[in-house]
mmCIF file with all atom_site columns, C-alpha atoms in Angstrom:
data_model
loop_
_atom_site.group_PDB
_atom_site.id
_atom_site.type_symbol
_atom_site.label_atom_id
_atom_site.label_alt_id
_atom_site.label_comp_id
_atom_site.label_asym_id
_atom_site.label_entity_id
_atom_site.label_seq_id
_atom_site.pdbx_PDB_ins_code
_atom_site.Cartn_x
_atom_site.Cartn_y
_atom_site.Cartn_z
_atom_site.occupancy
_atom_site.B_iso_or_equiv
_atom_site.pdbx_formal_charge
_atom_site.auth_seq_id
_atom_site.auth_comp_id
_atom_site.auth_asym_id
_atom_site.auth_atom_id
_atom_site.pdbx_PDB_model_num
ATOM 1   C CA . MET U 1 1   ? 127.772 33.696 26.895 1.00 0.00 ? 1   MET U CA 1
ATOM 2   C CA . LYS U 1 2   ? 131.703 34.664 26.605 1.00 0.00 ? 2   LYS U CA 1
ATOM 3   C CA . LYS U 1 3   ? 134.097 32.708 28.952 1.00 0.00 ? 3   LYS U CA 1
ATOM 4   C CA . VAL U 1 4   ? 136.318 34.942 30.565 1.00 0.00 ? 4   VAL U CA 1
ATOM 5   C CA . THR U 1 5   ? 139.781 34.188 30.308 1.00 0.00 ? 5   THR U CA 1
ATOM 6   C CA . LEU U 1 6   ? 142.798 34.712 33.047 1.00 0.00 ? 6   LEU U CA 1
ATOM 7   C CA . LEU U 1 7   ? 143.227 37.919 30.073 1.00 0.00 ? 7   LEU U CA 1
ATOM 8   C CA . ASP U 1 8   ? 139.835 39.260 30.607 1.00 0.00 ? 8   ASP U CA 1
ATOM 9   C CA . LYS U 1 9   ? 140.858 38.540 34.661 1.00 0.00 ? 9   LYS U CA 1
ATOM 10  C CA . LEU U 1 10  ? 143.981 40.402 34.766 1.00 0.00 ? 10  LEU U CA 1
ATOM 11  C CA . ALA U 1 11  ? 142.582 43.402 32.684 1.00 0.00 ? 11  ALA U CA 1
ATOM 12  C CA . GLU U 1 12  ? 139.579 44.105 35.070 1.00 0.00 ? 12  GLU U CA 1
ATOM 13  C CA . GLN U 1 13  ? 141.762 43.844 37.897 1.00 0.00 ? 13  GLN U CA 1
ATOM 14  C CA . VAL U 1 14  ? 145.074 46.107 36.368 1.00 0.00 ? 14  VAL U CA 1
ATOM 15  C CA . ALA U 1 15  ? 141.936 48.863 35.147 1.00 0.00 ? 15  ALA U CA 1
ATOM 16  C CA . ALA U 1 16  ? 140.162 48.889 38.924 1.00 0.00 ? 16  ALA U CA 1
ATOM 17  C CA . PHE U 1 17  ? 143.262 49.335 40.580 1.00 0.00 ? 17  PHE U CA 1
ATOM 18  C CA . ASP U 1 18  ? 143.564 52.534 42.665 1.00 0.00 ? 18  ASP U CA 1
ATOM 19  C CA . ASP U 1 19  ? 146.049 54.075 44.139 1.00 0.00 ? 19  ASP U CA 1
ATOM 20  C CA . ALA U 1 20  ? 147.259 57.389 43.818 1.00 0.00 ? 20  ALA U CA 1
ATOM 21  C CA . ASN U 1 21  ? 150.585 56.979 44.005 1.00 0.00 ? 21  ASN U CA 1
ATOM 22  C CA . ALA U 1 22  ? 150.776 53.675 42.352 1.00 0.00 ? 22  ALA U CA 1
ATOM 23  C CA . THR U 1 23  ? 150.092 52.936 38.512 1.00 0.00 ? 23  THR U CA 1
ATOM 24  C CA . LEU U 1 24  ? 149.619 49.494 37.365 1.00 0.00 ? 24  LEU U CA 1
ATOM 25  C CA . ALA U 1 25  ? 150.020 48.586 33.023 1.00 0.00 ? 25  ALA U CA 1
ATOM 26  C CA . LEU U 1 26  ? 149.343 44.922 32.061 1.00 0.00 ? 26  LEU U CA 1
ATOM 27  C CA . ASN U 1 27  ? 151.517 43.354 28.986 1.00 0.00 ? 27  ASN U CA 1
ATOM 28  C CA . TRP U 1 28  ? 150.670 40.054 27.070 1.00 0.00 ? 28  TRP U CA 1
ATOM 29  C CA . ASP U 1 29  ? 153.479 38.789 25.400 1.00 0.00 ? 29  ASP U CA 1
ATOM 30  C CA . GLN U 1 30  ? 151.313 35.945 23.430 1.00 0.00 ? 30  GLN U CA 1
ATOM 31  C CA . GLN U 1 31  ? 154.265 33.791 21.721 1.00 0.00 ? 31  GLN U CA 1
ATOM 32  C CA . HIS U 1 32  ? 155.360 33.586 25.153 1.00 0.00 ? 32  HIS U CA 1
ATOM 33  C CA . HIS U 1 33  ? 152.523 33.064 27.082 1.00 0.00 ? 33  HIS U CA 1
ATOM 34  C CA . VAL U 1 34  ? 153.228 35.400 29.918 1.00 0.00 ? 34  VAL U CA 1
ATOM 35  C CA . PHE U 1 35  ? 151.453 38.447 31.376 1.00 0.00 ? 35  PHE U CA 1
ATOM 36  C CA . GLU U 1 36  ? 153.751 41.059 32.832 1.00 0.00 ? 36  GLU U CA 1
ATOM 37  C CA . ILE U 1 37  ? 151.700 43.551 35.628 1.00 0.00 ? 37  ILE U CA 1
ATOM 38  C CA . THR U 1 38  ? 153.865 46.640 35.876 1.00 0.00 ? 38  THR U CA 1
ATOM 39  C CA . ILE U 1 39  ? 154.108 49.015 38.839 1.00 0.00 ? 39  ILE U CA 1
ATOM 40  C CA . ASP U 1 40  ? 154.908 52.371 38.959 1.00 0.00 ? 40  ASP U CA 1
ATOM 41  C CA . LEU U 1 41  ? 155.216 53.943 42.549 1.00 0.00 ? 41  LEU U CA 1
ATOM 42  C CA . ILE U 1 42  ? 155.630 57.509 42.189 1.00 0.00 ? 42  ILE U CA 1
ATOM 43  C CA . ALA U 1 43  ? 157.114 60.064 45.461 1.00 0.00 ? 43  ALA U CA 1
ATOM 44  C CA . GLN U 1 44  ? 157.801 63.401 45.582 1.00 0.00 ? 44  GLN U CA 1
ATOM 45  C CA . ASN U 1 45  ? 161.626 64.170 45.946 1.00 0.00 ? 45  ASN U CA 1
ATOM 46  C CA . LYS U 1 46  ? 160.972 67.563 48.114 1.00 0.00 ? 46  LYS U CA 1
ATOM 47  C CA . VAL U 1 47  ? 164.537 68.092 48.737 1.00 0.00 ? 47  VAL U CA 1
ATOM 48  C CA . ALA U 1 48  ? 166.436 67.540 45.461 1.00 0.00 ? 48  ALA U CA 1
ATOM 49  C CA . GLN U 1 49  ? 168.105 64.354 47.387 1.00 0.00 ? 49  GLN U CA 1
ATOM 50  C CA . THR U 1 50  ? 170.946 62.874 44.647 1.00 0.00 ? 50  THR U CA 1
ATOM 51  C CA . ILE U 1 51  ? 169.155 59.339 43.655 1.00 0.00 ? 51  ILE U CA 1
ATOM 52  C CA . LEU U 1 52  ? 171.281 56.970 41.838 1.00 0.00 ? 52  LEU U CA 1
ATOM 53  C CA . ASP U 1 53  ? 169.269 54.809 39.663 1.00 0.00 ? 53  ASP U CA 1
ATOM 54  C CA . ALA U 1 54  ? 169.966 50.887 39.124 1.00 0.00 ? 54  ALA U CA 1
ATOM 55  C CA . ALA U 1 55  ? 171.801 51.531 36.136 1.00 0.00 ? 55  ALA U CA 1
ATOM 56  C CA . GLY U 1 56  ? 174.107 54.223 37.806 1.00 0.00 ? 56  GLY U CA 1
ATOM 57  C CA . VAL U 1 57  ? 172.576 57.291 36.641 1.00 0.00 ? 57  VAL U CA 1
ATOM 58  C CA . SER U 1 58  ? 172.299 59.821 39.240 1.00 0.00 ? 58  SER U CA 1
ATOM 59  C CA . SER U 1 59  ? 169.282 62.354 39.215 1.00 0.00 ? 59  SER U CA 1
ATOM 60  C CA . THR U 1 60  ? 167.863 64.935 41.569 1.00 0.00 ? 60  THR U CA 1
ATOM 61  C CA . ASP U 1 61  ? 164.540 65.497 39.645 1.00 0.00 ? 61  ASP U CA 1
ATOM 62  C CA . LYS U 1 62  ? 161.761 66.528 42.254 1.00 0.00 ? 62  LYS U CA 1
ATOM 63  C CA . LYS U 1 63  ? 159.328 63.577 41.062 1.00 0.00 ? 63  LYS U CA 1
ATOM 64  C CA . ILE U 1 64  ? 161.010 59.975 41.744 1.00 0.00 ? 64  ILE U CA 1
ATOM 65  C CA . GLU U 1 65  ? 159.002 56.649 39.686 1.00 0.00 ? 65  GLU U CA 1
ATOM 66  C CA . PHE U 1 66  ? 159.906 53.407 40.589 1.00 0.00 ? 66  PHE U CA 1
ATOM 67  C CA . GLU U 1 67  ? 159.435 50.827 38.146 1.00 0.00 ? 67  GLU U CA 1
ATOM 68  C CA . ASP U 1 68  ? 159.285 47.162 39.009 1.00 0.00 ? 68  ASP U CA 1
ATOM 69  C CA . GLN U 1 69  ? 157.407 43.868 37.589 1.00 0.00 ? 69  GLN U CA 1
ATOM 70  C CA . LEU U 1 70  ? 155.564 40.835 37.794 1.00 0.00 ? 70  LEU U CA 1
ATOM 71  C CA . LEU U 1 71  ? 155.908 38.077 35.971 1.00 0.00 ? 71  LEU U CA 1
ATOM 72  C CA . ILE U 1 72  ? 152.384 35.122 35.337 1.00 0.00 ? 72  ILE U CA 1
ATOM 73  C CA . TYR U 1 73  ? 153.578 32.337 33.265 1.00 0.00 ? 73  TYR U CA 1
ATOM 74  C CA . ASP U 1 74  ? 153.203 29.272 31.337 1.00 0.00 ? 74  ASP U CA 1
ATOM 75  C CA . THR U 1 75  ? 155.340 26.704 32.843 1.00 0.00 ? 75  THR U CA 1
ATOM 76  C CA . LYS U 1 76  ? 154.873 24.027 29.689 1.00 0.00 ? 76  LYS U CA 1
ATOM 77  C CA . ARG U 1 77  ? 156.392 27.596 27.653 1.00 0.00 ? 77  ARG U CA 1
ATOM 78  C CA . LEU U 1 78  ? 159.097 29.338 29.822 1.00 0.00 ? 78  LEU U CA 1
ATOM 79  C CA . ASP U 1 79  ? 161.475 28.460 32.779 1.00 0.00 ? 79  ASP U CA 1
ATOM 80  C CA . GLY U 1 80  ? 160.823 30.570 35.643 1.00 0.00 ? 80  GLY U CA 1
ATOM 81  C CA . THR U 1 81  ? 164.280 30.267 37.433 1.00 0.00 ? 81  THR U CA 1
ATOM 82  C CA . ALA U 1 82  ? 166.498 31.913 34.438 1.00 0.00 ? 82  ALA U CA 1
ATOM 83  C CA . TYR U 1 83  ? 164.240 35.119 34.876 1.00 0.00 ? 83  TYR U CA 1
ATOM 84  C CA . GLN U 1 84  ? 163.837 35.495 38.575 1.00 0.00 ? 84  GLN U CA 1
ATOM 85  C CA . THR U 1 85  ? 166.065 38.044 39.412 1.00 0.00 ? 85  THR U CA 1
ATOM 86  C CA . ASP U 1 86  ? 164.532 39.876 36.869 1.00 0.00 ? 86  ASP U CA 1
ATOM 87  C CA . TYR U 1 87  ? 160.922 40.350 38.697 1.00 0.00 ? 87  TYR U CA 1
ATOM 88  C CA . LEU U 1 88  ? 159.355 41.211 41.669 1.00 0.00 ? 88  LEU U CA 1
ATOM 89  C CA . ALA U 1 89  ? 157.415 37.942 41.458 1.00 0.00 ? 89  ALA U CA 1
ATOM 90  C CA . MET U 1 90  ? 157.087 34.811 39.369 1.00 0.00 ? 90  MET U CA 1
ATOM 91  C CA . ILE U 1 91  ? 154.119 33.477 39.518 1.00 0.00 ? 91  ILE U CA 1
ATOM 92  C CA . PRO U 1 92  ? 153.519 29.904 37.415 1.00 0.00 ? 92  PRO U CA 1
ATOM 93  C CA . PHE U 1 93  ? 150.172 29.023 35.878 1.00 0.00 ? 93  PHE U CA 1
ATOM 94  C CA . THR U 1 94  ? 149.680 25.498 33.241 1.00 0.00 ? 94  THR U CA 1
ATOM 95  C CA . GLY U 1 95  ? 149.002 26.134 29.844 1.00 0.00 ? 95  GLY U CA 1
ATOM 96  C CA . LYS U 1 96  ? 145.683 26.002 29.027 1.00 0.00 ? 96  LYS U CA 1
ATOM 97  C CA . GLN U 1 97  ? 144.400 25.557 32.557 1.00 0.00 ? 97  GLN U CA 1
ATOM 98  C CA . GLY U 1 98  ? 145.456 29.406 33.461 1.00 0.00 ? 98  GLY U CA 1
ATOM 99  C CA . LEU U 1 99  ? 145.503 30.348 37.134 1.00 0.00 ? 99  LEU U CA 1
ATOM 100 C CA . ALA U 1 100 ? 142.352 30.158 40.087 1.00 0.00 ? 100 ALA U CA 1
ATOM 101 C CA . LYS U 1 101 ? 140.407 33.279 40.645 1.00 0.00 ? 101 LYS U CA 1
ATOM 102 C CA . GLN U 1 102 ? 141.281 32.794 43.955 1.00 0.00 ? 102 GLN U CA 1
ATOM 103 C CA . GLN U 1 103 ? 144.838 33.452 42.849 1.00 0.00 ? 103 GLN U CA 1
ATOM 104 C CA . VAL U 1 104 ? 144.149 36.447 40.429 1.00 0.00 ? 104 VAL U CA 1
ATOM 105 C CA . THR U 1 105 ? 142.400 37.814 43.491 1.00 0.00 ? 105 THR U CA 1
ATOM 106 C CA . ALA U 1 106 ? 145.342 37.747 45.541 1.00 0.00 ? 106 ALA U CA 1
ATOM 107 C CA . ILE U 1 107 ? 147.776 38.802 43.929 1.00 0.00 ? 107 ILE U CA 1
ATOM 108 C CA . PHE U 1 108 ? 146.056 42.118 43.310 1.00 0.00 ? 108 PHE U CA 1
ATOM 109 C CA . THR U 1 109 ? 144.924 41.825 47.470 1.00 0.00 ? 109 THR U CA 1
ATOM 110 C CA . TYR U 1 110 ? 148.343 41.182 48.077 1.00 0.00 ? 110 TYR U CA 1
ATOM 111 C CA . LEU U 1 111 ? 149.673 43.914 45.498 1.00 0.00 ? 111 LEU U CA 1
ATOM 112 C CA . GLU U 1 112 ? 147.598 46.569 47.361 1.00 0.00 ? 112 GLU U CA 1
ATOM 113 C CA . GLU U 1 113 ? 150.168 45.562 50.960 1.00 0.00 ? 113 GLU U CA 1
ATOM 114 C CA . VAL U 1 114 ? 153.278 45.778 48.746 1.00 0.00 ? 114 VAL U CA 1
ATOM 115 C CA . VAL U 1 115 ? 152.470 49.252 47.222 1.00 0.00 ? 115 VAL U CA 1
ATOM 116 C CA . ASP U 1 116 ? 151.655 50.871 50.193 1.00 0.00 ? 116 ASP U CA 1
ATOM 117 C CA . ASN U 1 117 ? 154.555 49.086 51.913 1.00 0.00 ? 117 ASN U CA 1
ATOM 118 C CA . GLY U 1 118 ? 156.670 49.976 49.318 1.00 0.00 ? 118 GLY U CA 1
ATOM 119 C CA . LEU U 1 119 ? 155.954 53.934 49.235 1.00 0.00 ? 119 LEU U CA 1
ATOM 120 C CA . SER U 1 120 ? 156.406 53.943 52.679 1.00 0.00 ? 120 SER U CA 1
ATOM 121 C CA . ASP U 1 121 ? 159.944 52.265 52.278 1.00 0.00 ? 121 ASP U CA 1
ATOM 122 C CA . LEU U 1 122 ? 160.509 54.728 49.160 1.00 0.00 ? 122 LEU U CA 1
ATOM 123 C CA . MET U 1 123 ? 160.008 57.727 51.281 1.00 0.00 ? 123 MET U CA 1
ATOM 124 C CA . THR U 1 124 ? 161.978 56.348 53.823 1.00 0.00 ? 124 THR U CA 1
ATOM 125 C CA . PHE U 1 125 ? 164.863 56.134 51.386 1.00 0.00 ? 125 PHE U CA 1
ATOM 126 C CA . LEU U 1 126 ? 164.025 59.547 50.064 1.00 0.00 ? 126 LEU U CA 1
ATOM 127 C CA . ASN U 1 127 ? 164.082 60.905 53.386 1.00 0.00 ? 127 ASN U CA 1
ATOM 128 C CA . ASP U 1 128 ? 166.807 59.272 55.413 1.00 0.00 ? 128 ASP U CA 1
ATOM 129 C CA . ASP U 1 129 ? 170.427 58.832 54.845 1.00 0.00 ? 129 ASP U CA 1
ATOM 130 C CA . ALA U 1 130 ? 170.913 56.251 56.470 1.00 0.00 ? 130 ALA U CA 1
ATOM 131 C CA . VAL U 1 131 ? 168.829 54.095 54.170 1.00 0.00 ? 131 VAL U CA 1
ATOM 132 C CA . PRO U 1 132 ? 170.947 53.108 51.417 1.00 0.00 ? 132 PRO U CA 1
ATOM 133 C CA . THR U 1 133 ? 168.518 51.684 48.696 1.00 0.00 ? 133 THR U CA 1
ATOM 134 C CA . PHE U 1 134 ? 164.759 50.504 47.913 1.00 0.00 ? 134 PHE U CA 1
ATOM 135 C CA . GLN U 1 135 ? 162.985 47.938 46.525 1.00 0.00 ? 135 GLN U CA 1
ATOM 136 C CA . LEU U 1 136 ? 159.911 46.609 46.453 1.00 0.00 ? 136 LEU U CA 1
ATOM 137 C CA . LYS U 1 137 ? 159.310 43.383 48.408 1.00 0.00 ? 137 LYS U CA 1
ATOM 138 C CA . TRP U 1 138 ? 157.210 40.342 47.670 1.00 0.00 ? 138 TRP U CA 1
ATOM 139 C CA . ASP U 1 139 ? 156.464 37.915 49.685 1.00 0.00 ? 139 ASP U CA 1
ATOM 140 C CA . ASN U 1 140 ? 155.344 34.390 48.567 1.00 0.00 ? 140 ASN U CA 1
ATOM 141 C CA . VAL U 1 141 ? 154.340 32.729 51.751 1.00 0.00 ? 141 VAL U CA 1
ATOM 142 C CA . ALA U 1 142 ? 152.205 36.297 52.614 1.00 0.00 ? 142 ALA U CA 1
ATOM 143 C CA . TYR U 1 143 ? 151.046 35.546 48.272 1.00 0.00 ? 143 TYR U CA 1
ATOM 144 C CA . GLN U 1 144 ? 150.057 31.931 49.608 1.00 0.00 ? 144 GLN U CA 1
ATOM 145 C CA . ALA U 1 145 ? 148.077 33.027 52.289 1.00 0.00 ? 145 ALA U CA 1
ATOM 146 C CA . GLN U 1 146 ? 145.905 35.437 50.939 1.00 0.00 ? 146 GLN U CA 1
ATOM 147 C CA . VAL U 1 147 ? 144.985 32.478 48.061 1.00 0.00 ? 147 VAL U CA 1
ATOM 148 C CA . ALA U 1 148 ? 144.159 30.455 51.112 1.00 0.00 ? 148 ALA U CA 1
ATOM 149 C CA . ALA U 1 149 ? 142.560 32.919 52.648 1.00 0.00 ? 149 ALA U CA 1
ATOM 150 C CA . ASN U 1 150 ? 139.961 33.669 49.455 1.00 0.00 ? 150 ASN U CA 1
ATOM 151 C CA . GLY U 1 151 ? 139.111 29.645 49.599 1.00 0.00 ? 151 GLY U CA 1
ATOM 152 C CA . THR U 1 152 ? 139.459 26.496 48.531 1.00 0.00 ? 152 THR U CA 1
ATOM 153 C CA . ILE U 1 153 ? 140.555 26.044 44.637 1.00 0.00 ? 153 ILE U CA 1
ATOM 154 C CA . GLN U 1 154 ? 137.960 23.688 42.571 1.00 0.00 ? 154 GLN U CA 1
ATOM 155 C CA . ALA U 1 155 ? 138.586 23.003 38.851 1.00 0.00 ? 155 ALA U CA 1
ATOM 156 C CA . SER U 1 156 ? 135.879 25.513 37.873 1.00 0.00 ? 156 SER U CA 1
ATOM 157 C CA . ASP U 1 157 ? 137.122 28.107 39.483 1.00 0.00 ? 157 ASP U CA 1
ATOM 158 C CA . TYR U 1 158 ? 139.867 28.093 37.357 1.00 0.00 ? 158 TYR U CA 1
ATOM 159 C CA . LEU U 1 159 ? 140.476 31.291 34.077 1.00 0.00 ? 159 LEU U CA 1
ATOM 160 C CA . PRO U 1 160 ? 141.864 29.397 30.741 1.00 0.00 ? 160 PRO U CA 1
ATOM 161 C CA . TYR U 1 161 ? 144.449 31.008 29.061 1.00 0.00 ? 161 TYR U CA 1
ATOM 162 C CA . PRO U 1 162 ? 142.853 33.246 26.217 1.00 0.00 ? 162 PRO U CA 1
ATOM 163 C CA . ARG U 1 163 ? 142.555 31.935 22.880 1.00 0.00 ? 163 ARG U CA 1
ATOM 164 C CA . PHE U 1 164 ? 143.482 34.238 20.005 1.00 0.00 ? 164 PHE U CA 1
#
């Protein structure tokens, strides 16, 4: 029987993510030993409010799409501090050991909350001129609490980085 890898579990969780207003995509960069999980939020801009994006482009489109990413990275291959401002969250793992099942489960359990709160915040941003900006919010303390709620991590719980 084939051992389940970190890639297998991440792909399974991304495929199982079910939200009418958000989608997830998984990208595996084999060379750098990183996984990116892209989150796309979709909201209706019913009043065609002019929105200025991060690149300075304005739009009055009826459908607003917002994208952010999580980075799951190998600390032996990448110094995460250089990329912290580029990602919603950065989740480290150490080499071939990968991440524990509890950590992967926590990522997606907490991500549901982040997406739900994010969609609510996005709708407030679209409908309230007093709210000048929007961004998703990831709280590492809440994520770590979710990891802890998933049980004590044992050595046998780790999903190894995949061989290729």
